[in-house]
Each structure stands twice: as C-alpha cells, then as structure tokens.
Coordinates of C-alpha atoms in Angstrom, one line a residue:
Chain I
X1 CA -184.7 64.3 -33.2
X2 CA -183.2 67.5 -33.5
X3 CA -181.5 68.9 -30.8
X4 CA -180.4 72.6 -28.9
X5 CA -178.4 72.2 -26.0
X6 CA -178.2 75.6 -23.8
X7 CA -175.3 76.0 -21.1
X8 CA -175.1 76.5 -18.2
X9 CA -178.3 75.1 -17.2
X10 CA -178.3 78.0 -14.5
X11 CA -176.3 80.8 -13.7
X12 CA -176.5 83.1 -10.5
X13 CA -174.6 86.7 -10.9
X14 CA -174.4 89.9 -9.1
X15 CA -175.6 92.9 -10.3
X16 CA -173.3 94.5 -13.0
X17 CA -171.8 91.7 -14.0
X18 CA -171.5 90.1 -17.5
X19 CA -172.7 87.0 -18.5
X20 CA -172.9 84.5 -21.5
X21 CA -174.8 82.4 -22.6
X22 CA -174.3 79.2 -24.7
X23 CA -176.8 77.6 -27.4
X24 CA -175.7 74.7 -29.6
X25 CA -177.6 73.1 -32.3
X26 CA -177.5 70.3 -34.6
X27 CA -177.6 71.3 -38.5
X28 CA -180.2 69.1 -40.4
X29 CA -182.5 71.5 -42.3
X30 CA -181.4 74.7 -40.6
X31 CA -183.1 78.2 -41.1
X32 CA -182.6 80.4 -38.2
X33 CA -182.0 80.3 -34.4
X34 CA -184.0 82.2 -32.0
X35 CA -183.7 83.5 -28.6
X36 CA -186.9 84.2 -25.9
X37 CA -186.7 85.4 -22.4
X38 CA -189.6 83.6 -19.9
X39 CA -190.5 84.8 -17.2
X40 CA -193.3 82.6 -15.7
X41 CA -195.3 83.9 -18.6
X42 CA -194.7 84.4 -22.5
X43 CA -191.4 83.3 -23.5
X44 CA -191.2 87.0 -25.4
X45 CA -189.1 87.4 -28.7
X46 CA -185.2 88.4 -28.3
X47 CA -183.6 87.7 -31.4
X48 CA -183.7 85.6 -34.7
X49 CA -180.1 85.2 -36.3
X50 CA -179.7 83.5 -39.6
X51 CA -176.4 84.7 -40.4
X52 CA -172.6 83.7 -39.4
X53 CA -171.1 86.4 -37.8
X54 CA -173.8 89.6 -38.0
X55 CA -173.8 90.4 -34.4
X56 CA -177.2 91.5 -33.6
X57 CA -177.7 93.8 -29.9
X58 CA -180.6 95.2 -28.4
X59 CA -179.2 97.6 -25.1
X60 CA -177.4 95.7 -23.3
X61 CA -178.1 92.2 -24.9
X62 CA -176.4 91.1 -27.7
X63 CA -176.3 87.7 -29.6
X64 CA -174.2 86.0 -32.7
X65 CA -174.8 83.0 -34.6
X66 CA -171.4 80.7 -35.8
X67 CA -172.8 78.6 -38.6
X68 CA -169.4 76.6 -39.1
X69 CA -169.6 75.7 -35.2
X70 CA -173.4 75.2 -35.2
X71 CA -173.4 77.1 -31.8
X72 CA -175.0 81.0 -30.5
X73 CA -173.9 83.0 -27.6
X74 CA -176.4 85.5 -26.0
X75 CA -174.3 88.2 -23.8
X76 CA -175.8 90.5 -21.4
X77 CA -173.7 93.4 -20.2
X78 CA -174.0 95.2 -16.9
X79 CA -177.2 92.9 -15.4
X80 CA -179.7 93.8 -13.5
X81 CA -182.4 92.4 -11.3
X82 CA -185.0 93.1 -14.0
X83 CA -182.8 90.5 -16.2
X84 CA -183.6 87.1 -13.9
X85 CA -185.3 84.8 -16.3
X86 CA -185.0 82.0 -18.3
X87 CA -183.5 82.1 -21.6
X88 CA -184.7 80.1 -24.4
X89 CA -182.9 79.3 -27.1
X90 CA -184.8 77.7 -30.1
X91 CA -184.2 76.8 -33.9
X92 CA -186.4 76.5 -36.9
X93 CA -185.8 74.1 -40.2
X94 CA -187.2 73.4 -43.3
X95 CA -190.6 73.6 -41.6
X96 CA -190.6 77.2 -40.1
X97 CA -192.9 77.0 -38.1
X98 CA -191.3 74.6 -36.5
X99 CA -189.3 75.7 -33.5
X100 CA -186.8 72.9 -31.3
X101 CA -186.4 74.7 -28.1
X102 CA -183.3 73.9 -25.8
X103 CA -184.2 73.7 -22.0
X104 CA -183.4 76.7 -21.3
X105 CA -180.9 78.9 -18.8
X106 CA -182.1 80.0 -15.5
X107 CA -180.6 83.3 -14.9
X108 CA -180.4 84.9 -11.4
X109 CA -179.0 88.6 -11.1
X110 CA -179.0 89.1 -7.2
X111 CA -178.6 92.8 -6.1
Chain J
X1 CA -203.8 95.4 -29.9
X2 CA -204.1 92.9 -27.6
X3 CA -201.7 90.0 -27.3
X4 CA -202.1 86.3 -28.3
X5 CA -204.9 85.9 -25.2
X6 CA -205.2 82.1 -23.5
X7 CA -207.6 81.3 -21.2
X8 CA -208.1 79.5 -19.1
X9 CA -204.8 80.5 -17.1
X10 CA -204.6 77.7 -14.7
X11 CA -206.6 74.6 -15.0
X12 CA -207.0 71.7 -12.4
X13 CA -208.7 68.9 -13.6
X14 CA -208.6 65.1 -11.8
X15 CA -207.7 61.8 -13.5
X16 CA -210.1 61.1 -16.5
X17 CA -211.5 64.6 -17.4
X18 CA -211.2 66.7 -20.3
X19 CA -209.3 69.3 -20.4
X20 CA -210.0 72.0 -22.9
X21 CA -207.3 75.1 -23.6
X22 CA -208.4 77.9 -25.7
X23 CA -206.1 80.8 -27.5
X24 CA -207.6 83.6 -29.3
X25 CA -204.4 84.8 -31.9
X26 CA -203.4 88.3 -32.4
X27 CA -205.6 90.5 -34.5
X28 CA -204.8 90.0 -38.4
X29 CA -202.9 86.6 -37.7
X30 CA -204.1 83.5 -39.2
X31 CA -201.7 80.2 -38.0
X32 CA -201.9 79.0 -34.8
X33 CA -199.2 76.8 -33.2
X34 CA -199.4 75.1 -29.8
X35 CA -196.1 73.9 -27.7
X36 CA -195.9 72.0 -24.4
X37 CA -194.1 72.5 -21.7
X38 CA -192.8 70.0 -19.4
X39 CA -191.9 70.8 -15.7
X40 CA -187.7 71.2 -16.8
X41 CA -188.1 70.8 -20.4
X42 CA -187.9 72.9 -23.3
X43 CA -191.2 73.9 -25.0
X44 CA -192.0 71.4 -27.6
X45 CA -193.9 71.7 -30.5
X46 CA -197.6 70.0 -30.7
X47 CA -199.2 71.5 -33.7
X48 CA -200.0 74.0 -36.5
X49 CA -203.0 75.1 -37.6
X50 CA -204.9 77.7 -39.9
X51 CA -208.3 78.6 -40.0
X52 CA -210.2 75.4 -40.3
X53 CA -207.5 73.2 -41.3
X54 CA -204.6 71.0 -39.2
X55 CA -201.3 71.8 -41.3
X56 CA -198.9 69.4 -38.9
X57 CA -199.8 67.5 -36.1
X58 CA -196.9 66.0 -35.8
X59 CA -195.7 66.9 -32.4
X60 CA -199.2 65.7 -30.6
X61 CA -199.7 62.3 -29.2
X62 CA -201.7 59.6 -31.0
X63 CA -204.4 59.6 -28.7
X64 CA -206.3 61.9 -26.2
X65 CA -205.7 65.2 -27.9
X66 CA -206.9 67.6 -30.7
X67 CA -207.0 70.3 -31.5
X68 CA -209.6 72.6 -34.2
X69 CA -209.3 76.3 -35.2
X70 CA -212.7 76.9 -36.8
X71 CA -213.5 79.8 -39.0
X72 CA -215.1 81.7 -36.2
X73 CA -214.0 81.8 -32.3
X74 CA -210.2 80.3 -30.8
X75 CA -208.3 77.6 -31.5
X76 CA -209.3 75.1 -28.9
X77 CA -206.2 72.4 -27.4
X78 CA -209.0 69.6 -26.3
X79 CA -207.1 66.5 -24.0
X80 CA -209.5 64.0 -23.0
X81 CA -208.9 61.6 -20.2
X82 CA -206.2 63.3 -18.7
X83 CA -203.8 61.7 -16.7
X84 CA -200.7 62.8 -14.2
X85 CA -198.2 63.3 -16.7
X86 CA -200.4 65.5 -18.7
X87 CA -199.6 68.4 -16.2
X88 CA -198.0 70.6 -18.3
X89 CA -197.5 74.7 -19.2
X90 CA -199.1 74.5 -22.6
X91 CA -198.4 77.4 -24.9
X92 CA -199.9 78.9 -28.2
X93 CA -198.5 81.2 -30.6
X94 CA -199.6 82.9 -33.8
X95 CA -198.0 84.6 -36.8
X96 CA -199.3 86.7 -39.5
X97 CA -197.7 84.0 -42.0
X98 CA -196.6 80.2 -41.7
X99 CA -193.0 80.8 -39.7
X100 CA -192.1 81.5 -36.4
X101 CA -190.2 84.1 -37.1
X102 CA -190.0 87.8 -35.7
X103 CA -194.0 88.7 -36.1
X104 CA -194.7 85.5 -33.8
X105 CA -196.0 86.2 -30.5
X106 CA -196.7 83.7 -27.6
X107 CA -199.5 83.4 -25.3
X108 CA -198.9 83.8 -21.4
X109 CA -199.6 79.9 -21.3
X110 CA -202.3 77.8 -19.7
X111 CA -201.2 75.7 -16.5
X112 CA -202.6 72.3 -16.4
X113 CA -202.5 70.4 -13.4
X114 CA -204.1 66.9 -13.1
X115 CA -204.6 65.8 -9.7

C-alpha cells in the first residue's frame, strides 16, 4: 500500500511563530501531492504541487515539493489562532482520483 | 453555489442497522468519491463514482456497503448491519472531471456512530 507519512504528528506554538511541516511519500505511480486544512469539518483545498522545486505560497502559507527526496514541507509564517487545525497531506497516482492521505498534523497556535 | 452538501451530519445507529449517508455534489460536477475516516487515521479512499456507474470500488469492504449515484438525486453511501468499528467520519467529494485535483471540493462529513 502506498504510503504519506506527516511529521510531527502534533505541534503546539505560540502566536507568531513559524512552523513547518513535514510530508513524505512513497513514489510508485506519482502525480501530484496535495495539502488540506480540517477543521472538524471539510478538509478544504491548500495546495497541489507536481513540480520539484516551484515553491507555491498563499499569505502566509507556503509549500514545496522535492521529487528526488520524495518529501513536501508546508511552512506557515507568523501563526495565528485562526491557523489551529489539522493538516492533511495527501498524494494522487496513476489513478487521480485517487488520493493516499497521511494522518495528518494537529496544529495548535495558543495566543 | 452551494458546496458539496452531506446529510445527514451525525448519524447514531445501534448494532445491526443500516446506515445510509447521502452527498449531493457541487452544481456542474459529475464524479463522486467517498473517503473514510477513522478516529486517528488519515482519510482513506472508498469509492468513485459517476452518474449511474461505479468507476472503482476498490477502497470499500467486500461486504455491508454500497454505494449508487443514479441519474437523478445524491450519491447514497448505504452500510448495512453496522457494527462498532464502523464508527467513522465519512467524507464525499466531487470534481467537475475524474481527478482530485484543484476543482475538487469535500463535503463537511457525515459522523457515524454505532452504539
């Protein structure tokens, strides 16, 4: 089965800080890898990265994909309460509909 | 244009009912996918469907469940019998076109707790 490994499971930070996030995958049929933010509701849409080294950023988050190394870092800059959640990390193969989610990482921004 | 709508939102059911989870896709979209979720799990996949046809149905277990997206009305997630480890967030999502890509949405989930 394929697998995406996310790290650190959870995180706890203080307002302001910066944190990143860690998504590894395994390569077998590889198209793109996605990232969703859950909040006890729809994990909504973040990013979808299909190519080494094109960081793509969105405010304050920001992601990159490393082909080579088969792994993705999400980075959010200068948290905030509004950015406690859990962050999903998925990837799609040959079959594109087809996502392989990691577990996720449960992010707490305390004020 | 209103989101990828599932109803019902929370469902309790007891040991050996059915269990049937609807999702109405967004407007103009055409493939249907439902995921589980697993209390401390990643969302897993469970099927894909179109209008009136199962594409894969790889990800659902061999008995129990089903699933149907008929030309008219939702795509229904039927899971008969249900047992404990059923309980489960279970999640659909749509898409204009057969990839999860940046026009797929997800639903807010359906809850389903057997007791």
């Amino acid at each position: 089965e394929d697998k995406v490994v996310q790290s650190p499971l959870s995180l706890v930070v203080h307002e302001g800080d910066t944190v990143t996030l860690n998504c590894s995958y395994e390569v077998t049929n590889f198209r793109s890898l996605l990232w969703y933010k859950q909040e006890k509701k729809a994990p909504t849409f973040l990013f979808m990265l299909t190519s080494s080294g094109i960081e793509k950023k969105s405010g304050r988050l920001s992601s990159i994909l490393d082909k080579k190394e088969l792994f993705s870092i999400l980075n959010i800059t200068a948290t905030q309460t509004g950015d406690s959640a859990i962050y999903l990390c998925a990837r799609s193969g040959a079959g594109s509909y087809q996502l392989t989610f990691g577990k996720g990482t449960k992010l707490s921004v305390i004020p | 244009n209103a989101g990828v709508m599932q109803n019902p939102r929370h469902l309790v059911r007891r040991r050996g009912q059915e269990a049937r989870l609807r999702c109405s896709p967004m407007k103009g979209h055409s493939h249907v996918y439902w995921y589980r979720q697993l209390p401390e799990e990643g969302l897993k996949f469970m099927v894909y469907l179109q209008k009136e046809n199962i594409i894969d149905e790889s990800g659902m277990p061999k008995e129990r469940f089903s699933a149907e997206f008929p030309k008219e009305g939702p795509s229904i997630l039927r899971i008969q019998q249900v047992v404990r480890g059923d309980s489960a967030a279970y999640f659909c999502a749509s898409s204009p076109t057969g990839s999860m890509n940046t026009e797929a949405f997800f639903g807010q989930g359906t809850r389903l707790t057997v007791v």
